[in-house]
Short mmCIF file of C-alpha atoms and ligand atoms in Angstrom, two decimals:
data_model
loop_
_atom_site.label_atom_id
_atom_site.label_comp_id
_atom_site.label_asym_id
_atom_site.label_seq_id
_atom_site.Cartn_x
_atom_site.Cartn_y
_atom_site.Cartn_z
CA MET A 1 0.11 -0.10 -0.14
CA PRO A 2 1.07 3.53 -0.47
CA MET A 3 2.42 5.34 2.55
CA PHE A 4 1.83 9.00 2.44
CA LEU A 5 4.74 10.71 4.75
CA LYS A 6 2.66 13.86 5.28
CA PRO A 7 -1.00 15.14 4.72
CA ARG A 8 -1.69 17.38 1.96
CA THR A 9 -2.59 20.80 3.40
CA LYS A 10 -3.83 24.00 2.07
CA SER A 11 -0.83 26.45 2.00
CA TYR A 12 -0.98 29.34 4.03
CA GLU A 13 -1.30 31.68 1.01
CA LEU A 14 -4.12 29.66 -0.15
CA GLN A 15 -5.87 29.63 3.20
CA ILE A 16 -5.54 33.34 3.79
CA LEU A 17 -6.82 34.10 0.20
CA HIS A 18 -9.74 31.98 0.85
CA SER A 19 -10.76 33.63 3.91
CA LEU A 20 -10.33 36.96 2.48
CA THR A 21 -11.86 36.56 -0.87
CA PRO A 22 -15.66 37.06 0.34
CA ARG A 23 -14.54 39.86 2.68
CA MET A 24 -12.45 42.44 0.52
CA GLU A 25 -12.05 43.46 -3.17
CA PHE A 26 -9.10 41.50 -5.27
CA SER A 27 -7.35 43.17 -8.08
CA ASN A 28 -7.98 41.04 -11.31
CA SER A 29 -4.36 39.79 -11.29
CA LEU A 30 -4.94 38.70 -7.57
CA ARG A 31 -8.12 36.86 -8.38
CA THR A 32 -6.51 35.07 -11.23
CA HIS A 33 -3.69 33.87 -9.07
CA PHE A 34 -6.09 32.85 -6.18
CA THR A 35 -8.20 30.86 -8.92
CA ASN A 36 -5.11 29.31 -10.25
CA LEU A 37 -3.86 28.37 -6.73
CA ASN A 38 -7.18 26.93 -5.90
CA LYS A 39 -7.40 24.84 -9.34
CA GLY A 40 -4.03 23.65 -8.86
CA TYR A 41 -4.63 22.62 -5.03
CA ILE A 42 -7.85 20.49 -6.30
CA GLY A 43 -5.83 18.96 -9.08
CA GLU A 44 -3.12 17.82 -6.42
CA GLN A 45 -5.82 16.42 -4.51
CA ASN A 46 -7.58 14.49 -7.04
CA PHE A 47 -4.23 13.14 -8.54
CA GLU A 48 -3.56 11.95 -4.75
CA THR A 49 -6.82 10.18 -4.53
CA MET A 50 -6.05 8.45 -7.69
CA LEU A 51 -2.73 7.28 -6.31
CA SER A 52 -4.13 5.94 -3.06
CA ASN A 53 -6.97 4.18 -4.94
CA GLN A 54 -5.00 2.55 -7.75
CA LEU A 55 -1.76 1.71 -6.34
CA THR A 56 -1.45 -1.47 -4.60
CA ILE A 57 2.38 -2.00 -3.88
CA ASP A 58 4.38 -0.77 -1.01
CA LEU A 59 5.87 2.55 -1.88
CA LEU A 60 6.45 6.01 -0.19
CA ILE A 61 4.70 9.09 -1.21
CA LEU A 62 5.88 12.58 -0.32
CA PRO A 63 3.25 15.14 -0.96
CA ASP A 64 3.45 19.00 -1.52
CA THR A 65 7.05 20.02 -0.49
CA TYR A 66 8.85 23.31 -1.01
CA PHE A 67 12.73 23.68 -1.56
CA GLU A 68 14.91 26.56 -1.65
CA VAL A 69 18.22 26.23 -3.49
CA ASN A 70 20.37 29.35 -4.46
CA GLN A 71 17.40 31.58 -3.75
CA SER A 72 15.01 29.97 -5.96
CA LEU A 73 11.93 28.07 -4.50
CA ILE A 74 10.57 25.13 -6.13
CA GLN A 75 7.23 23.27 -5.36
CA VAL A 76 7.36 19.60 -5.74
CA ASP A 77 3.73 18.55 -6.04
CA THR A 78 4.32 14.69 -5.48
CA LEU A 79 7.26 12.50 -4.88
CA LEU A 80 6.87 8.64 -5.22
CA PHE A 81 9.52 6.15 -4.49
CA THR A 82 8.78 2.64 -5.49
CA PRO A 83 11.53 0.03 -4.71
CA SER A 84 13.15 0.40 -8.02
CA SER A 85 12.85 4.02 -8.91
CA PRO A 86 11.91 7.62 -7.68
CA TYR A 87 9.17 9.83 -9.69
CA LEU A 88 8.55 13.35 -9.37
CA PHE A 89 5.14 14.52 -10.60
CA GLU A 90 4.31 18.09 -11.65
CA VAL A 91 0.44 18.22 -11.33
CA LYS A 92 -1.35 20.49 -13.69
CA ASN A 93 -4.97 20.81 -13.50
CA PHE A 94 -5.62 22.16 -16.94
CA GLU A 95 -9.27 21.92 -18.26
CA GLY A 96 -10.46 22.34 -21.91
CA ASP A 97 -8.63 22.16 -25.15
CA TYR A 98 -5.03 22.92 -25.27
CA PHE A 99 -2.54 22.85 -28.11
CA ILE A 100 1.24 22.86 -28.92
CA GLU A 101 2.73 24.68 -31.71
CA ASP A 102 6.45 25.11 -32.28
CA SER A 103 6.98 23.81 -28.82
CA ARG A 104 4.89 26.55 -27.35
CA TRP A 105 1.60 25.70 -25.35
CA TYR A 106 -1.67 27.49 -25.82
CA GLY A 107 -4.76 27.47 -23.56
CA PRO A 108 -8.51 27.31 -24.50
CA SER A 109 -8.48 31.11 -25.22
CA GLY A 110 -5.73 30.67 -27.58
CA LEU A 111 -3.35 32.50 -25.16
CA GLU A 112 0.20 31.14 -24.72
CA VAL A 113 0.77 29.53 -21.09
CA ASN A 114 3.87 28.64 -19.36
CA ASN A 115 5.28 25.49 -21.13
CA PRO A 116 4.78 22.73 -18.37
CA LEU A 117 7.42 20.92 -19.85
CA ALA A 118 10.02 23.56 -19.23
CA GLN A 119 8.69 24.08 -15.79
CA LEU A 120 9.40 20.49 -15.13
CA GLN A 121 12.82 20.68 -16.42
CA ARG A 122 13.47 23.68 -14.05
CA ILE A 123 12.24 21.71 -11.10
CA GLU A 124 14.16 18.82 -12.02
CA THR A 125 17.34 20.56 -12.21
CA THR A 126 16.81 22.36 -8.96
CA PHE A 127 16.05 19.11 -7.34
CA ARG A 128 19.18 17.60 -8.66
CA LYS A 129 21.20 20.52 -7.06
CA LEU A 130 19.23 19.97 -3.77
CA PHE A 131 20.49 16.41 -3.77
CA GLN A 132 24.06 17.48 -4.05
CA GLN A 133 23.62 20.33 -1.42
CA LEU A 134 22.21 17.88 1.09
CA ARG A 135 24.72 15.40 0.08
CA LEU A 136 22.09 12.66 -0.80
CA PRO A 137 22.68 9.77 -2.66
CA ARG A 138 22.40 10.26 -6.39
CA VAL A 139 19.19 8.73 -7.67
CA ASP A 140 18.17 8.82 -11.07
CA VAL A 141 14.57 10.72 -10.84
CA LYS A 142 12.04 10.17 -13.29
CA GLY A 143 9.99 13.40 -13.97
CA TYR A 144 6.42 13.83 -15.32
CA VAL A 145 4.01 16.46 -15.86
CA VAL A 146 0.53 14.74 -15.02
CA PHE A 147 -2.81 16.19 -15.97
CA PRO A 148 -5.46 14.67 -13.76
CA ASN A 149 -8.56 16.63 -14.97
CA PRO A 150 -10.63 14.23 -17.18
CA GLU A 151 -11.80 17.29 -19.41
CA PHE A 152 -8.33 18.13 -20.24
CA THR A 153 -7.39 17.50 -24.10
CA LEU A 154 -3.99 18.22 -25.74
CA TYR A 155 -3.66 18.70 -29.45
CA ASN A 156 -0.37 18.02 -31.25
CA ALA A 157 1.05 16.40 -28.26
CA PRO A 158 4.65 14.87 -29.46
CA ARG A 159 5.13 11.24 -28.44
CA ASN A 160 8.17 10.44 -26.19
CA VAL A 161 7.91 13.53 -23.89
CA PRO A 162 7.20 12.90 -20.10
CA ILE A 163 3.54 13.86 -20.09
CA ILE A 164 0.90 11.73 -18.57
CA LEU A 165 -2.63 12.65 -20.13
CA PRO A 166 -6.00 11.89 -17.99
CA THR A 167 -6.61 8.73 -20.12
CA GLN A 168 -3.00 7.47 -19.36
CA ILE A 169 -3.08 7.68 -15.53
CA PRO A 170 -4.70 4.08 -15.09
CA SER A 171 -2.12 2.42 -17.14
CA PHE A 172 0.91 4.25 -15.86
CA LEU A 173 -0.27 3.51 -12.38
CA LYS A 174 -0.80 -0.29 -13.21
CA LYS A 175 2.78 -0.32 -14.65
CA ILE A 176 4.19 1.00 -11.16
CA ASN A 177 2.04 -1.73 -9.49
CA ARG A 178 4.16 -4.28 -11.42
CA SER A 179 7.55 -3.10 -10.05
CA SER A 180 9.26 -5.56 -7.98
CA GLY A 181 11.47 -5.72 -4.92
CA LYS A 182 11.11 -4.44 -1.73
CA LEU A 183 11.45 -0.76 -0.42
CA SER A 184 14.90 -0.38 1.40
CA ASP A 185 15.89 2.06 4.10
CA LYS A 186 17.48 4.40 1.06
CA PRO A 187 14.15 5.99 0.24
CA PHE A 188 13.05 6.41 3.73
CA ASN A 189 16.44 8.41 4.54
CA ILE A 190 16.34 10.33 1.51
CA CYS A 191 12.53 11.41 2.36
CA GLN A 192 13.52 12.06 5.93
CA SER A 193 16.34 14.44 4.90
CA LEU A 194 13.93 16.14 2.46
CA LEU A 195 11.39 16.56 5.27
CA GLU A 196 13.99 18.18 7.44
CA ASN A 197 15.09 20.63 4.79
CA GLN A 198 11.79 21.95 3.59
CA ALA A 199 11.50 25.57 2.66
CA ASP A 200 8.78 27.88 4.07
CA PRO A 201 7.07 29.28 0.96
CA THR A 202 5.26 32.27 2.95
CA PRO A 203 7.93 34.86 1.96
CA TYR A 204 7.19 34.11 -1.82
CA SER A 205 3.47 34.28 -1.33
CA ARG A 206 1.21 37.00 -2.77
CA ILE A 207 -0.94 38.09 0.43
CA PRO A 208 -2.66 41.58 -0.04
CA GLU A 209 -2.70 44.02 2.63
CA TYR A 210 -5.73 43.83 5.01
CA HIS A 211 -7.13 45.55 7.98
CA TYR A 212 -9.91 44.29 10.22
CA ASP A 213 -11.91 47.54 9.94
CA GLN A 214 -11.91 47.39 6.16
CA LEU A 215 -13.02 43.70 6.00
CA LEU A 216 -16.58 42.67 5.53
CA LYS A 217 -18.01 40.62 8.25
CA GLY A 218 -20.78 38.14 8.18
CA VAL A 219 -20.94 34.22 7.72
CA PHE A 220 -19.77 33.45 4.16
CA CYS A 221 -20.26 30.08 2.23
CA PRO A 222 -17.06 28.35 1.80
CA ASN A 223 -18.00 26.95 -1.46
CA CYS A 224 -19.20 29.93 -3.60
CA HIS A 225 -18.25 32.68 -0.96
CA LYS A 226 -21.68 34.43 -1.07
CA LEU A 227 -23.02 35.81 2.13
CA GLU A 228 -26.36 34.02 1.36
CA ILE A 229 -26.70 31.72 4.43
CA ILE A 230 -29.99 30.84 5.70
CA LYS A 231 -30.00 29.68 9.11
CA SER A 232 -32.19 27.03 10.79
CA LYS A 233 -31.98 26.14 14.25
CA ASN A 234 -28.86 24.07 13.92
CA SER A 235 -27.50 24.45 10.52
CA LEU A 236 -26.36 26.80 7.89
CA SER A 237 -27.11 26.62 4.15
CA CYS A 238 -26.35 28.49 1.03
CA SER A 239 -29.14 29.53 -1.17
CA GLU A 240 -26.60 30.15 -4.09
CA CYS A 241 -25.09 26.81 -4.27
CA ASN A 242 -26.94 24.57 -1.68
CA TYR A 243 -23.90 24.03 0.49
CA PHE A 244 -24.82 22.72 3.86
CA GLU A 245 -23.14 22.49 7.39
CA SER A 246 -23.95 22.38 10.88
CA LYS A 247 -24.11 25.58 12.88
CA GLN A 248 -21.30 24.22 14.77
CA GLU A 249 -18.84 23.54 11.93
CA GLY A 250 -19.72 26.99 10.48
CA LEU A 251 -18.95 28.68 13.49
CA LEU A 252 -15.55 26.93 14.07
CA ARG A 253 -14.55 27.84 10.33
CA ASN A 254 -15.44 31.40 11.07
CA ILE A 255 -13.36 31.42 14.47
CA LYS A 256 -10.35 29.63 12.69
CA GLU A 257 -10.53 32.15 9.83
CA TYR A 258 -10.63 35.06 12.15
CA ASN A 259 -7.78 33.68 14.13
CA LEU A 260 -5.84 33.08 11.03
CA LEU A 261 -6.20 36.44 9.44
CA PHE A 262 -5.78 38.18 12.98
CA PRO A 263 -3.56 36.13 15.15
CA HIS A 264 -2.97 38.90 17.64
CA ARG A 265 -6.91 39.79 18.12
CA ALA A 266 -8.42 38.12 21.21
CA ILE A 267 -10.82 35.45 20.44
CA SER A 268 -13.85 36.44 22.69
CA THR A 269 -17.58 35.91 22.42
CA ASN A 270 -18.24 39.68 21.39
CA ASN A 271 -15.39 39.62 18.81
CA ILE A 272 -16.64 36.58 17.18
CA TYR A 273 -20.19 38.02 17.38
CA GLU A 274 -18.98 41.12 15.38
CA TRP A 275 -16.95 38.97 13.13
CA CYS A 276 -19.92 37.00 12.03
CA GLU A 277 -21.84 40.18 11.76
CA LYS A 278 -24.48 39.13 14.50
CA ALA A 279 -25.61 36.47 12.27
CA ILE A 280 -25.13 33.69 14.98
CA SER A 281 -26.22 34.35 18.76
CA ARG A 282 -23.95 34.95 21.58
CA LYS A 283 -25.15 31.92 23.21
CA SER A 284 -24.21 29.65 20.45
CA ILE A 285 -20.87 31.18 20.02
CA GLN A 286 -20.13 30.83 23.76
CA ARG A 287 -21.22 27.32 23.76
CA VAL A 288 -18.96 26.46 20.74
CA LEU A 289 -15.92 28.38 22.33
CA LEU A 290 -16.31 26.56 25.48
CA SER A 291 -16.50 23.17 23.97
CA GLU A 292 -13.59 23.60 21.57
CA TYR A 293 -11.45 26.30 23.25
CA VAL A 294 -9.71 27.05 26.59
CA GLN A 295 -10.99 29.85 28.51
CA GLU A 296 -8.41 32.34 29.82
CA GLY A 297 -8.68 35.58 31.77
CA LYS A 298 -11.41 37.00 34.09
CA SER A 299 -14.72 38.93 33.74
CA ARG A 300 -14.31 41.47 30.96
CA SER A 301 -11.04 40.05 29.82
CA ILE A 302 -12.15 36.71 29.10
CA HIS A 303 -10.77 35.09 25.94
CA TYR A 304 -10.30 31.73 24.35
CA VAL A 305 -7.33 29.93 23.26
CA LYS A 306 -6.83 26.99 21.27
CA SER A 307 -6.54 23.73 23.30
CA ASN A 308 -3.28 21.92 23.15
ZN1 ZN B 401 -22.70 28.89 -1.54
#
């Protein structure tokens, strides 16, 4: 069975942008950036689901790591170690009809997009340098650009390039399942060293300036970001996209977003009441805070902190 060495989580940048998007105006370029990050994350998640559902042999998977080599940052979407070889996957969640002309890639609107093969090459080169820098044993990493979105089509795709199209994923994974041998300590040790040397991508992220007073308050749908949330006694639902969650879940989500955006502001019943634009009663807020957080301070300065 595949063994995932860490869970894939949304990057700090993506989490912040998610929380901000219904609450402030984004510039067009920031909106595009956010949409791309989000799509990319969904693609990586989908590919990971395919790996865990379709791979049957023992192997190691290291999802979503960042490394810095000579002041350049690379994101390695998925690393996979079979007993015989390591693979590096650059996941592209492209959707629609793409085509290649004179080695240039064009998207559905006919506009040129960054050549994913060139990107893969840059990542591979940097990754090899990283191995030298960390004095890791030389391994022959096989890099591929993988397109997990079933609605992606690529015209004029040359043969013999390291690309895995949506329809090729099952057979590619079957081939991996046929590799023989047992995992040795070597890949474990390499992964361990890689995990210890991850870079923090935050300085490279695009987080806009934001201020508490300027943000819209309220309970927003996490799916479509509309304020249209109808409350029944114990639940919240969105009239726009039919998203549904319990009041407890919705409230916890909002407390977490508040805390993520403003780690230095106190979590108190009143502050959360204001953050949710009075959409949820103080009583419900207090109940959730008492059950999920630890109370600190006395009388007027009572606030809550995360347990453990
Ligand atoms: Zn919605």
